[in-house]
Coordinates of C-alpha atoms in Angstrom, one line a residue:
X1 CA 35.7 136.8 139.6
X2 CA 36.9 140.1 138.0
X3 CA 37.0 140.8 134.2
X4 CA 40.7 140.3 133.7
X5 CA 40.7 136.9 135.5
X6 CA 37.8 135.8 133.5
X7 CA 39.5 136.5 130.2
X8 CA 42.6 134.7 131.1
X9 CA 40.9 131.6 132.5
X10 CA 41.9 128.3 130.9
X11 CA 38.4 127.0 131.4
X12 CA 37.1 130.0 129.5
X13 CA 39.4 129.3 126.5
X14 CA 38.6 125.6 126.5
X15 CA 34.9 126.5 126.4
X16 CA 35.4 128.8 123.6
X17 CA 37.4 126.2 121.6
X18 CA 34.7 123.5 122.2
X19 CA 32.1 125.9 120.8
X20 CA 34.2 126.8 117.7
X21 CA 32.2 127.2 114.6
X22 CA 32.5 124.9 111.6
X23 CA 34.0 127.7 109.6
X24 CA 36.7 128.4 112.2
X25 CA 37.6 124.7 112.3
X26 CA 38.0 124.7 108.5
X27 CA 40.0 127.9 108.6
X28 CA 42.4 126.5 111.2
X29 CA 42.8 123.2 109.2
X30 CA 43.6 125.1 106.1
X31 CA 46.1 127.2 107.8
X32 CA 47.8 124.1 109.2
X33 CA 47.8 122.4 105.8
X34 CA 49.5 125.4 104.3
X35 CA 52.4 125.0 106.7
X36 CA 53.1 121.3 105.7
X37 CA 53.6 119.6 102.3
X38 CA 52.2 116.3 101.2
X39 CA 55.0 114.4 103.0
X40 CA 53.8 115.9 106.3
X41 CA 57.0 118.0 106.4
X42 CA 57.0 121.8 107.3
X43 CA 57.1 124.0 104.3
X44 CA 60.6 125.3 103.7
X45 CA 61.3 128.9 105.0
X46 CA 63.4 131.3 102.9
X47 CA 64.5 134.9 102.9
X48 CA 64.7 137.2 100.0
X49 CA 67.2 140.0 100.2
X50 CA 65.6 143.5 100.5
X51 CA 66.9 146.3 98.3
X52 CA 68.6 147.8 101.4
X53 CA 70.4 144.6 102.0
X54 CA 71.5 144.4 98.5
X55 CA 72.7 148.0 98.7
X56 CA 74.7 147.0 101.7
X57 CA 76.6 144.5 99.7
X58 CA 75.0 141.3 101.2
X59 CA 75.0 138.3 99.0
X60 CA 73.1 134.9 99.0
X61 CA 74.4 131.5 98.3
X62 CA 71.8 128.8 97.8
X63 CA 72.1 125.2 96.6
X64 CA 68.5 124.2 97.1
X65 CA 65.4 125.3 95.2
X66 CA 61.8 124.9 96.0
X67 CA 59.1 125.7 93.4
X68 CA 55.4 125.8 94.4
X69 CA 52.2 127.1 93.0
X70 CA 50.4 124.3 91.3
X71 CA 52.8 124.5 88.3
X72 CA 52.3 122.2 85.3
X73 CA 55.4 122.9 83.3
X74 CA 59.1 123.4 84.1
X75 CA 61.3 125.9 82.4
X76 CA 64.3 124.2 80.6
X77 CA 66.5 126.8 82.3
X78 CA 66.1 125.0 85.5
X79 CA 68.3 122.2 84.2
X80 CA 71.2 124.7 83.9
X81 CA 71.4 125.1 87.7
X82 CA 73.9 122.2 87.9
X83 CA 75.2 123.3 91.3
X84 CA 71.9 122.4 93.0
X85 CA 72.0 119.8 95.6
X86 CA 68.3 119.9 96.6
X87 CA 65.3 120.4 94.3
X88 CA 61.7 120.4 95.7
X89 CA 58.9 120.3 93.1
X90 CA 56.3 118.6 95.4
X91 CA 52.7 119.5 95.5
X92 CA 52.3 120.8 92.0
X93 CA 50.4 119.6 88.9
X94 CA 53.4 118.1 87.0
X95 CA 52.6 115.2 84.6
X96 CA 56.1 114.7 83.2
X97 CA 59.8 115.1 84.3
X98 CA 62.0 115.6 81.2
X99 CA 65.2 113.5 80.7
X100 CA 67.3 116.7 81.2
X101 CA 66.9 116.4 84.8
X102 CA 70.0 114.2 84.6
X103 CA 72.0 117.4 84.0
X104 CA 71.6 118.2 87.7
X105 CA 74.6 115.9 88.6
X106 CA 75.0 117.2 92.1
X107 CA 71.5 116.5 93.4
X108 CA 71.4 114.8 96.7
X109 CA 67.7 115.5 97.5
X110 CA 64.8 115.4 95.1
X111 CA 61.1 115.7 96.0
X112 CA 58.6 115.0 93.2
X113 CA 55.7 113.9 95.5
X114 CA 52.2 115.1 95.3
X115 CA 52.1 115.6 91.5
X116 CA 50.4 113.7 88.7
X117 CA 53.3 111.8 87.4
X118 CA 52.5 108.5 85.5
X119 CA 56.1 107.6 84.6
X120 CA 59.7 108.6 85.4
X121 CA 62.5 109.1 82.9
X122 CA 65.2 106.4 82.9
X123 CA 67.8 109.3 83.1
X124 CA 66.8 109.7 86.7
X125 CA 69.1 106.8 87.4
X126 CA 72.1 108.9 86.4
X127 CA 71.8 111.2 89.6
X128 CA 74.1 108.9 91.5
X129 CA 74.6 111.3 94.3
X130 CA 70.9 111.2 95.4
X131 CA 70.4 110.3 99.0
X132 CA 66.7 111.1 99.2
X133 CA 64.1 110.6 96.4
X134 CA 60.5 111.3 97.3
X135 CA 58.0 110.0 94.7
X136 CA 54.9 109.5 97.0
X137 CA 51.3 110.4 95.9
X138 CA 51.6 110.3 92.2
X139 CA 50.1 107.9 89.6
X140 CA 53.1 105.7 89.2
X141 CA 52.4 102.1 88.2
X142 CA 56.1 101.1 87.5
X143 CA 59.6 102.2 88.2
X144 CA 62.4 102.4 85.6
X145 CA 65.0 99.7 86.3
X146 CA 67.7 102.5 85.9
X147 CA 66.7 103.7 89.4
X148 CA 68.7 100.7 90.7
X149 CA 71.8 102.7 89.8
X150 CA 71.1 105.2 92.7
X151 CA 73.2 103.1 95.1
X152 CA 73.7 105.9 97.5
X153 CA 70.0 106.4 98.1
X154 CA 69.0 106.3 101.8
X155 CA 65.4 107.5 101.7
X156 CA 62.9 106.5 99.0
X157 CA 59.2 107.6 99.2
X158 CA 56.7 105.6 97.2
X159 CA 53.5 105.7 99.3
X160 CA 50.3 106.7 97.5
X161 CA 51.2 105.2 94.1
X162 CA 49.4 102.2 92.4
X163 CA 52.6 100.4 92.1
X164 CA 52.6 96.6 91.5
X165 CA 52.6 94.2 94.4
X166 CA 56.1 92.9 93.7
X167 CA 57.7 96.3 94.1
X168 CA 55.7 97.3 97.2
X169 CA 56.4 93.9 98.8
X170 CA 60.1 94.5 98.5
X171 CA 59.8 98.0 99.5
X172 CA 58.0 97.1 102.7
X173 CA 60.5 94.6 103.9
X174 CA 63.2 95.6 106.4
X175 CA 66.0 97.4 104.6
X176 CA 63.4 97.7 101.8
X177 CA 65.0 100.6 99.9
X178 CA 68.3 98.7 99.4
X179 CA 66.4 95.5 98.5
X180 CA 64.3 97.3 96.0
X181 CA 67.3 99.1 94.4
X182 CA 69.2 95.8 94.1
X183 CA 66.2 94.2 92.5
X184 CA 65.9 97.0 89.9
X185 CA 69.7 97.0 89.3
X186 CA 69.8 93.2 88.8
X187 CA 66.9 93.5 86.4
X188 CA 68.6 96.2 84.3
X189 CA 69.7 95.0 81.0
X190 CA 73.5 95.5 80.5
X191 CA 73.8 97.7 77.4
X192 CA 77.5 98.7 78.0
X193 CA 79.7 97.2 75.3
X194 CA 82.7 94.9 76.2
X195 CA 85.7 97.2 76.8
X196 CA 88.3 97.2 73.9
X197 CA 91.3 95.1 74.5
X198 CA 94.2 96.6 76.4
X199 CA 97.1 97.5 74.2
X200 CA 100.5 95.9 74.4
X201 CA 103.2 98.5 74.9
X202 CA 106.7 97.6 73.7
X203 CA 109.5 99.0 75.7
X204 CA 112.7 97.4 74.3
X205 CA 113.9 94.7 71.9
X206 CA 115.2 91.4 73.1
X207 CA 119.0 90.8 72.7
X208 CA 119.3 87.9 70.3
X209 CA 123.0 87.6 70.6
X210 CA 123.1 86.3 74.1
X211 CA 121.4 83.5 76.0
X212 CA 118.2 85.0 77.5
X213 CA 115.1 83.9 79.4
X214 CA 111.9 85.8 78.4
X215 CA 109.5 85.8 81.4
X216 CA 106.0 87.3 81.6
X217 CA 104.8 88.2 85.1
X218 CA 101.2 89.0 86.2
X219 CA 100.1 90.8 89.4
X220 CA 96.4 90.7 90.1
X221 CA 94.2 91.4 93.2
X222 CA 91.1 89.2 92.4
X223 CA 88.9 90.7 95.1
X224 CA 88.0 88.1 97.7
X225 CA 84.3 87.0 97.8
X226 CA 83.7 88.2 101.4
X227 CA 84.8 91.7 100.5
X228 CA 82.6 91.9 97.4
X229 CA 79.4 93.1 99.1
X230 CA 76.5 95.1 97.7
X231 CA 77.1 97.5 100.6
X232 CA 80.6 98.2 99.3
X233 CA 79.9 98.0 95.5
X234 CA 76.3 99.0 95.3
X235 CA 76.7 100.2 91.8
X236 CA 77.3 96.6 90.5
X237 CA 74.5 94.0 90.0
X238 CA 74.5 91.2 92.7
X239 CA 74.8 88.6 90.0
X240 CA 78.0 90.2 88.6
X241 CA 79.4 90.5 92.3
X242 CA 78.9 86.8 92.9
X243 CA 82.1 84.7 93.1
X244 CA 80.4 82.0 90.8
X245 CA 80.3 84.6 88.1
X246 CA 83.5 86.5 88.7
X247 CA 85.8 83.5 89.2
X248 CA 85.0 82.3 85.6
X249 CA 85.9 85.7 84.2
X250 CA 89.0 86.0 86.3
X251 CA 90.3 82.6 85.2
X252 CA 89.5 83.5 81.6
X253 CA 91.7 86.6 82.0
X254 CA 94.5 84.6 83.5
X255 CA 94.4 82.0 80.7
X256 CA 94.2 84.7 78.0
X257 CA 97.4 86.4 79.1
X258 CA 99.3 83.1 79.7
X259 CA 101.9 84.6 82.0
X260 CA 104.9 82.5 83.1
X261 CA 104.6 83.7 86.7
X262 CA 101.3 84.8 88.3
X263 CA 101.0 86.6 91.6
X264 CA 97.5 86.9 93.1
X265 CA 96.2 88.7 96.2
X266 CA 92.9 88.3 98.1
X267 CA 92.6 84.6 97.2
X268 CA 90.5 82.6 99.5
X269 CA 92.1 79.5 101.0
X270 CA 89.4 77.3 99.8
X271 CA 89.4 78.8 96.4
X272 CA 93.1 78.3 96.0
X273 CA 93.0 74.5 96.7
X274 CA 89.7 73.8 95.1
X275 CA 89.6 76.2 92.2
X276 CA 92.7 78.1 91.1
X277 CA 95.3 75.4 91.8
X278 CA 93.4 72.5 90.1
X279 CA 92.4 74.7 87.1
X280 CA 95.9 76.2 86.5
X281 CA 97.5 72.7 86.9
X282 CA 95.6 71.8 83.7
X283 CA 97.5 74.6 82.0
X284 CA 100.9 73.4 83.3
X285 CA 101.2 75.6 86.4
X286 CA 102.2 74.8 89.9
X287 CA 101.7 77.2 92.9
X288 CA 102.2 78.1 96.5
X289 CA 99.9 79.9 98.9
X290 CA 99.4 81.3 102.3
X291 CA 96.5 82.8 104.1
X292 CA 96.7 85.8 106.4
X293 CA 98.0 85.2 109.8
X294 CA 94.5 85.2 111.4
X295 CA 93.9 81.7 109.9
X296 CA 96.1 80.2 112.6
X297 CA 93.6 81.1 115.3
X298 CA 90.5 79.8 113.5
X299 CA 88.6 76.6 113.2
X300 CA 89.3 74.5 110.0
X301 CA 85.9 75.4 108.6
X302 CA 86.4 79.2 109.2
X303 CA 90.0 79.0 107.9
X304 CA 88.7 78.2 104.4
X305 CA 87.3 81.7 104.1
X306 CA 90.5 83.6 105.0
X307 CA 92.2 85.2 102.1
X308 CA 95.9 85.4 101.3
X309 CA 98.5 85.5 98.6
X310 CA 99.4 83.0 95.9
X311 CA 102.2 82.5 93.4
X312 CA 101.8 80.3 90.3
X313 CA 104.6 79.5 87.9
X314 CA 104.8 77.6 84.7
X315 CA 106.3 74.1 85.6
X316 CA 108.0 73.7 82.2
X317 CA 110.0 76.8 82.8
X318 CA 110.6 76.9 86.5
X319 CA 111.3 74.6 89.5
X320 CA 110.4 75.6 93.0
X321 CA 113.3 75.5 95.4
X322 CA 111.8 76.9 98.5
X323 CA 108.9 79.0 99.7
X324 CA 108.9 81.7 102.4
X325 CA 106.1 83.2 104.4
X326 CA 106.6 86.7 105.9
X327 CA 104.1 87.6 108.6
X328 CA 104.2 91.3 109.4
X329 CA 102.4 91.0 112.8
X330 CA 105.1 88.5 114.0
X331 CA 107.9 90.8 112.8
X332 CA 106.3 93.7 114.4
X333 CA 106.1 91.9 117.7
X334 CA 109.7 90.7 117.5
X335 CA 110.9 94.3 116.7
X336 CA 108.6 96.2 119.1
X337 CA 110.9 96.5 122.1
X338 CA 107.9 97.4 124.1
X339 CA 106.8 100.3 121.8
X340 CA 103.1 101.1 122.1
X341 CA 102.9 102.4 118.5
X342 CA 104.4 99.2 117.1
X343 CA 102.2 97.0 119.3
X344 CA 99.0 98.9 118.9
X345 CA 99.3 100.1 115.2
X346 CA 101.5 97.7 113.4
X347 CA 101.2 94.3 115.2
X348 CA 97.4 93.9 114.9
X349 CA 97.5 94.0 111.1
X350 CA 97.8 90.4 109.9
X351 CA 98.9 91.1 106.3
X352 CA 101.5 88.8 104.8
X353 CA 104.1 88.5 102.1
X354 CA 104.8 85.3 100.3
X355 CA 108.1 84.6 98.5
X356 CA 109.0 81.6 96.2
X357 CA 112.6 80.9 95.2
X358 CA 112.6 79.5 91.8
X359 CA 115.2 78.3 89.3
X360 CA 114.9 78.2 85.6
X361 CA 114.7 75.0 83.7
X362 CA 116.7 74.4 80.5
X363 CA 113.6 74.8 78.4
X364 CA 113.2 78.4 79.6
X365 CA 116.2 79.7 77.7
X366 CA 116.7 80.8 74.2
X367 CA 119.9 81.3 72.1
X368 CA 121.8 78.3 73.4
X369 CA 122.4 78.6 77.2
X370 CA 124.6 75.8 78.7
X371 CA 122.4 73.3 80.4
X372 CA 124.2 73.4 83.6
X373 CA 123.3 77.1 84.2
X374 CA 120.2 77.6 86.2
X375 CA 119.0 81.2 86.8
X376 CA 117.6 81.6 90.4
X377 CA 114.8 84.0 90.8
X378 CA 113.0 85.2 94.0
X379 CA 109.4 86.1 93.3
X380 CA 107.5 87.9 96.1
X381 CA 104.0 89.1 96.4
X382 CA 102.5 91.0 99.3
X383 CA 99.2 92.5 100.3
X384 CA 99.9 95.7 102.4
X385 CA 97.4 97.1 104.9
X386 CA 94.6 99.1 103.2
X387 CA 93.5 102.0 105.6
X388 CA 94.8 105.4 104.5
X389 CA 94.9 106.5 108.2
X390 CA 97.6 103.9 108.8
X391 CA 100.2 105.1 106.3
X392 CA 102.8 104.5 109.0
X393 CA 101.8 100.8 109.1
X394 CA 102.1 100.5 105.3
X395 CA 105.6 101.9 105.2
X396 CA 106.8 99.8 108.2
X397 CA 105.3 96.7 106.6
X398 CA 107.2 97.2 103.4
X399 CA 110.4 98.0 105.3
X400 CA 110.1 94.7 107.2
X401 CA 109.3 92.9 104.0
X402 CA 112.5 94.3 102.3
X403 CA 114.6 93.3 105.3
X404 CA 113.2 89.7 105.2
X405 CA 113.9 89.5 101.5
X406 CA 117.5 90.6 102.1
X407 CA 117.9 87.8 104.6
X408 CA 116.3 85.2 102.3
X409 CA 118.6 86.3 99.4
X410 CA 121.8 86.3 101.5
X411 CA 121.0 82.8 102.8
X412 CA 120.2 81.5 99.3
X413 CA 123.4 83.0 97.9
X414 CA 125.5 81.3 100.5
X415 CA 123.8 78.0 99.7
X416 CA 124.2 78.3 96.0
X417 CA 127.8 79.5 96.1
X418 CA 128.7 76.3 98.1
X419 CA 127.1 74.1 95.4
X420 CA 128.1 75.9 92.3
X421 CA 130.4 78.9 92.1
X422 CA 129.2 79.7 88.5
X423 CA 125.6 80.2 89.3
X424 CA 124.3 83.7 88.0
X425 CA 123.0 86.2 90.6
X426 CA 119.6 85.8 92.1
X427 CA 117.1 88.0 90.5
X428 CA 114.2 89.7 92.4
X429 CA 110.6 90.3 91.5
X430 CA 108.4 92.1 94.0
X431 CA 104.7 92.3 93.0
X432 CA 101.6 93.2 95.0
X433 CA 98.8 95.4 96.1
X434 CA 100.7 97.9 98.3
X435 CA 97.6 100.0 98.8
X436 CA 99.9 103.1 98.4
X437 CA 100.0 105.9 95.8
X438 CA 103.0 106.7 93.8
X439 CA 103.9 109.7 96.0
X440 CA 103.7 107.7 99.2
X441 CA 106.5 106.8 101.5
X442 CA 106.1 103.2 100.5
X443 CA 106.8 103.8 96.8
X444 CA 109.6 106.3 97.6
X445 CA 111.3 103.7 99.8
X446 CA 111.1 101.0 97.1
X447 CA 112.0 103.2 94.2
X448 CA 114.7 105.5 95.7
X449 CA 116.1 102.8 98.0
X450 CA 115.7 105.0 101.0
X451 CA 113.3 107.2 103.0
X452 CA 113.8 110.0 105.6
X453 CA 113.2 109.0 109.2
X454 CA 111.1 112.1 109.4
X455 CA 108.8 111.2 106.4
X456 CA 105.3 112.5 107.1
X457 CA 103.9 108.9 106.6
X458 CA 105.5 108.0 110.0
X459 CA 103.0 110.6 111.6
X460 CA 105.7 111.7 114.0
X461 CA 105.3 108.4 115.9
X462 CA 108.1 106.9 117.9
X463 CA 109.5 104.3 115.4
X464 CA 113.0 105.7 114.5
X465 CA 115.0 103.6 117.1
X466 CA 113.2 100.5 116.3
X467 CA 113.5 100.8 112.5
X468 CA 117.1 101.4 112.5
X469 CA 117.6 97.8 113.4
X470 CA 116.0 96.6 110.2
X471 CA 117.5 99.3 107.9
X472 CA 120.5 98.8 105.7
X473 CA 121.5 102.4 106.2
X474 CA 124.1 103.7 108.6
X475 CA 123.0 107.3 108.3
X476 CA 121.1 108.4 111.3
X477 CA 118.3 110.2 109.6
X478 CA 117.2 107.8 106.9
X479 CA 116.2 104.2 106.4
X480 CA 117.3 102.2 103.3
X481 CA 117.1 98.8 101.7
X482 CA 119.7 96.8 99.8
X483 CA 118.1 96.5 96.3
X484 CA 118.2 98.5 93.2
X485 CA 114.6 98.3 92.2
X486 CA 112.5 99.9 89.4
X487 CA 108.7 99.9 88.9
X488 CA 107.8 98.5 85.6
X489 CA 104.6 100.5 85.3
X490 CA 106.3 104.0 85.6
X491 CA 103.7 106.6 84.4
X492 CA 101.8 104.0 82.2
X493 CA 98.5 103.4 84.1
X494 CA 96.2 106.3 85.3
X495 CA 94.8 103.9 87.8
X496 CA 95.1 100.1 88.8
X497 CA 92.1 100.3 91.2
X498 CA 88.8 101.8 90.0
X499 CA 85.9 102.2 92.3
X500 CA 83.2 104.9 92.7
X501 CA 85.0 106.5 95.7
X502 CA 88.6 105.9 94.7
X503 CA 90.6 105.7 91.5
X504 CA 94.4 105.4 91.7
X505 CA 97.6 103.4 91.4
X506 CA 98.1 101.0 94.2
X507 CA 99.4 97.8 92.5
X508 CA 103.0 97.5 91.4
X509 CA 105.6 95.1 89.8
X510 CA 109.2 96.0 91.0
X511 CA 112.3 94.3 89.5
X512 CA 116.0 94.4 89.9
X513 CA 117.0 96.9 87.3
X514 CA 120.7 95.7 86.8
X515 CA 119.7 92.2 85.7
X516 CA 116.3 92.3 84.2
X517 CA 115.0 94.2 81.2
X518 CA 111.3 95.0 80.7
X519 CA 110.5 94.2 77.0
X520 CA 106.9 95.2 77.1
X521 CA 103.8 95.5 79.2
X522 CA 100.0 95.5 79.1
X523 CA 98.6 99.0 78.8
X524 CA 95.6 100.6 80.5
X525 CA 91.9 100.1 79.6
X526 CA 90.7 103.0 77.3
X527 CA 89.6 105.9 79.6
X528 CA 86.9 106.7 77.0
X529 CA 85.2 103.4 77.7
X530 CA 84.5 104.4 81.3
X531 CA 83.5 107.9 80.4
X532 CA 81.3 107.2 77.4
X533 CA 79.5 104.4 79.1
X534 CA 79.2 106.2 82.5
X535 CA 80.8 103.3 84.3
X536 CA 80.6 104.2 88.0
X537 CA 83.2 101.7 89.2
X538 CA 84.5 98.2 89.2
X539 CA 83.6 95.3 89.7
X540 CA 81.3 95.6 86.6
X541 CA 79.6 92.9 84.6
X542 CA 82.6 93.2 82.1
X543 CA 85.3 93.6 84.8
X544 CA 85.5 91.0 87.6
X545 CA 87.6 92.9 90.2
X546 CA 88.1 96.5 91.4
X547 CA 91.7 96.0 90.4
X548 CA 93.2 95.6 86.9
X549 CA 95.8 92.9 86.2
X550 CA 99.4 94.1 85.5
X551 CA 101.4 92.1 83.0
X552 CA 105.1 92.7 82.1
X553 CA 107.5 90.6 79.9
X554 CA 111.0 90.6 81.2
X555 CA 114.3 89.5 79.6
X556 CA 116.5 87.6 82.2
X557 CA 120.2 87.3 81.3
X558 CA 122.5 85.2 83.4
X559 CA 125.7 87.1 82.4
X560 CA 124.3 90.6 83.3
X561 CA 126.4 92.3 86.0
X562 CA 127.8 89.0 87.4
X563 CA 130.1 90.9 89.8
X564 CA 127.1 92.5 91.5
X565 CA 125.4 89.6 93.2
X566 CA 121.4 89.7 92.9
X567 CA 121.5 93.6 92.7
X568 CA 122.4 94.0 96.3
X569 CA 124.2 97.2 97.1
X570 CA 126.5 98.0 99.9
X571 CA 125.4 99.7 103.1
X572 CA 124.9 103.4 102.6

């Protein structure tokens, strides 16, 4: 064997390795340890610009910072770096983390492992964008309950701490991080004060010189139990998410505002018949309800959990003439004409509308209305599809709804003209969670009475020919409806739905503007309450739904615009 072969022999290398000295082994172990931190992860690599690179105009942009070197104290200037998304202070000699760490509001990853921390500041719970929090190998015996507010946390490192058995037991269970966070959040004392009352905003004075019927109308999405999960609303304690807790607060709100007409969305079938209806009957209400269309295909037991829409009315003021169910999936199928877009996008969504044709009783009127006059009013509520990616479905659902309401009103007018030629025009109230912002095609269609057939919400899909069949417009490039509607909450509320990821206006009360006058409405919750108390979203222990109830008082006058029956306008 020649010399070069001998030097390259693997047997030779193995022999040398097996006879490595103790000092060499220690040196290799030390070098390996220097490449990894206390979490067993590789030390992060970085590059500092050279003077030459700076001269060439090169720049750096960094959002993460690692500080190493057995440091014992942190400069207060660190908390000014609010743009940081990652901060790595592991493997130092820190004994304390100041409350000012909460100023790093954009942090997503924080590593404090391998220090000498005996406690953590409660303010750590304000870093709500954290997805990774490593606290291993410190001296922590407890965790602040405020950590439960870190609902977006995916990785939590606690190994190597003398924490109590209760915490470690939860932490070691499947999905332990989520379970531990919910335990901490549920144990956190609610220090947020009850929000101040919402102001009543007067809009106009009632006319005392003519017979009139004042009517207060509420619209409220109560958040169905099956949708109120800790996965969806992780910032809310589980006890405040439970239906047993929330339903009492919701009922208290409804009773507090004492509306004459109440429209609710996301009401479970079982809760309508066994909670809302019996409770509100005690207060003099009667009501109608329908679940989403999927209930028809379910067993009786499963059907109880399907949510839908409900309309309640004060029986002393109104009498129910007839109720109507509008099923969007059935209408989509009937109007599809084989269209793939209508069949694949619109038809599978089983949202519904529910309408109740009411008439006023004599006791509803003020200023001496003749007893033979009964004002008919069509109250409709709807829950439109939620997904922002399906804005075309939302717009088509609302178009189908308006077309059905037009049919219902025309039929009702024919019926009442045959009975009494002196009956006043039928008024229309349209309330609901339309899952659509004020600048959407849905709200443009309702408010303006028309929408372009090329509106971006149609997503350039092939609906034009199909929708012309249900439009009141004879113009080829727009769709229209036959009502003159106004939104009662025009530029009043900054949001009607308030969650961590979304805040916006998606709930509405529309009315026939020729024959109904809004006298006043319930204003918004004070924005300062949310900001000052760092309320991440709703539901909240003080707010039982992610929606806020809308409440409007209208004045109905039977003599208003008698010549223009129920606000219908001619074909455009």
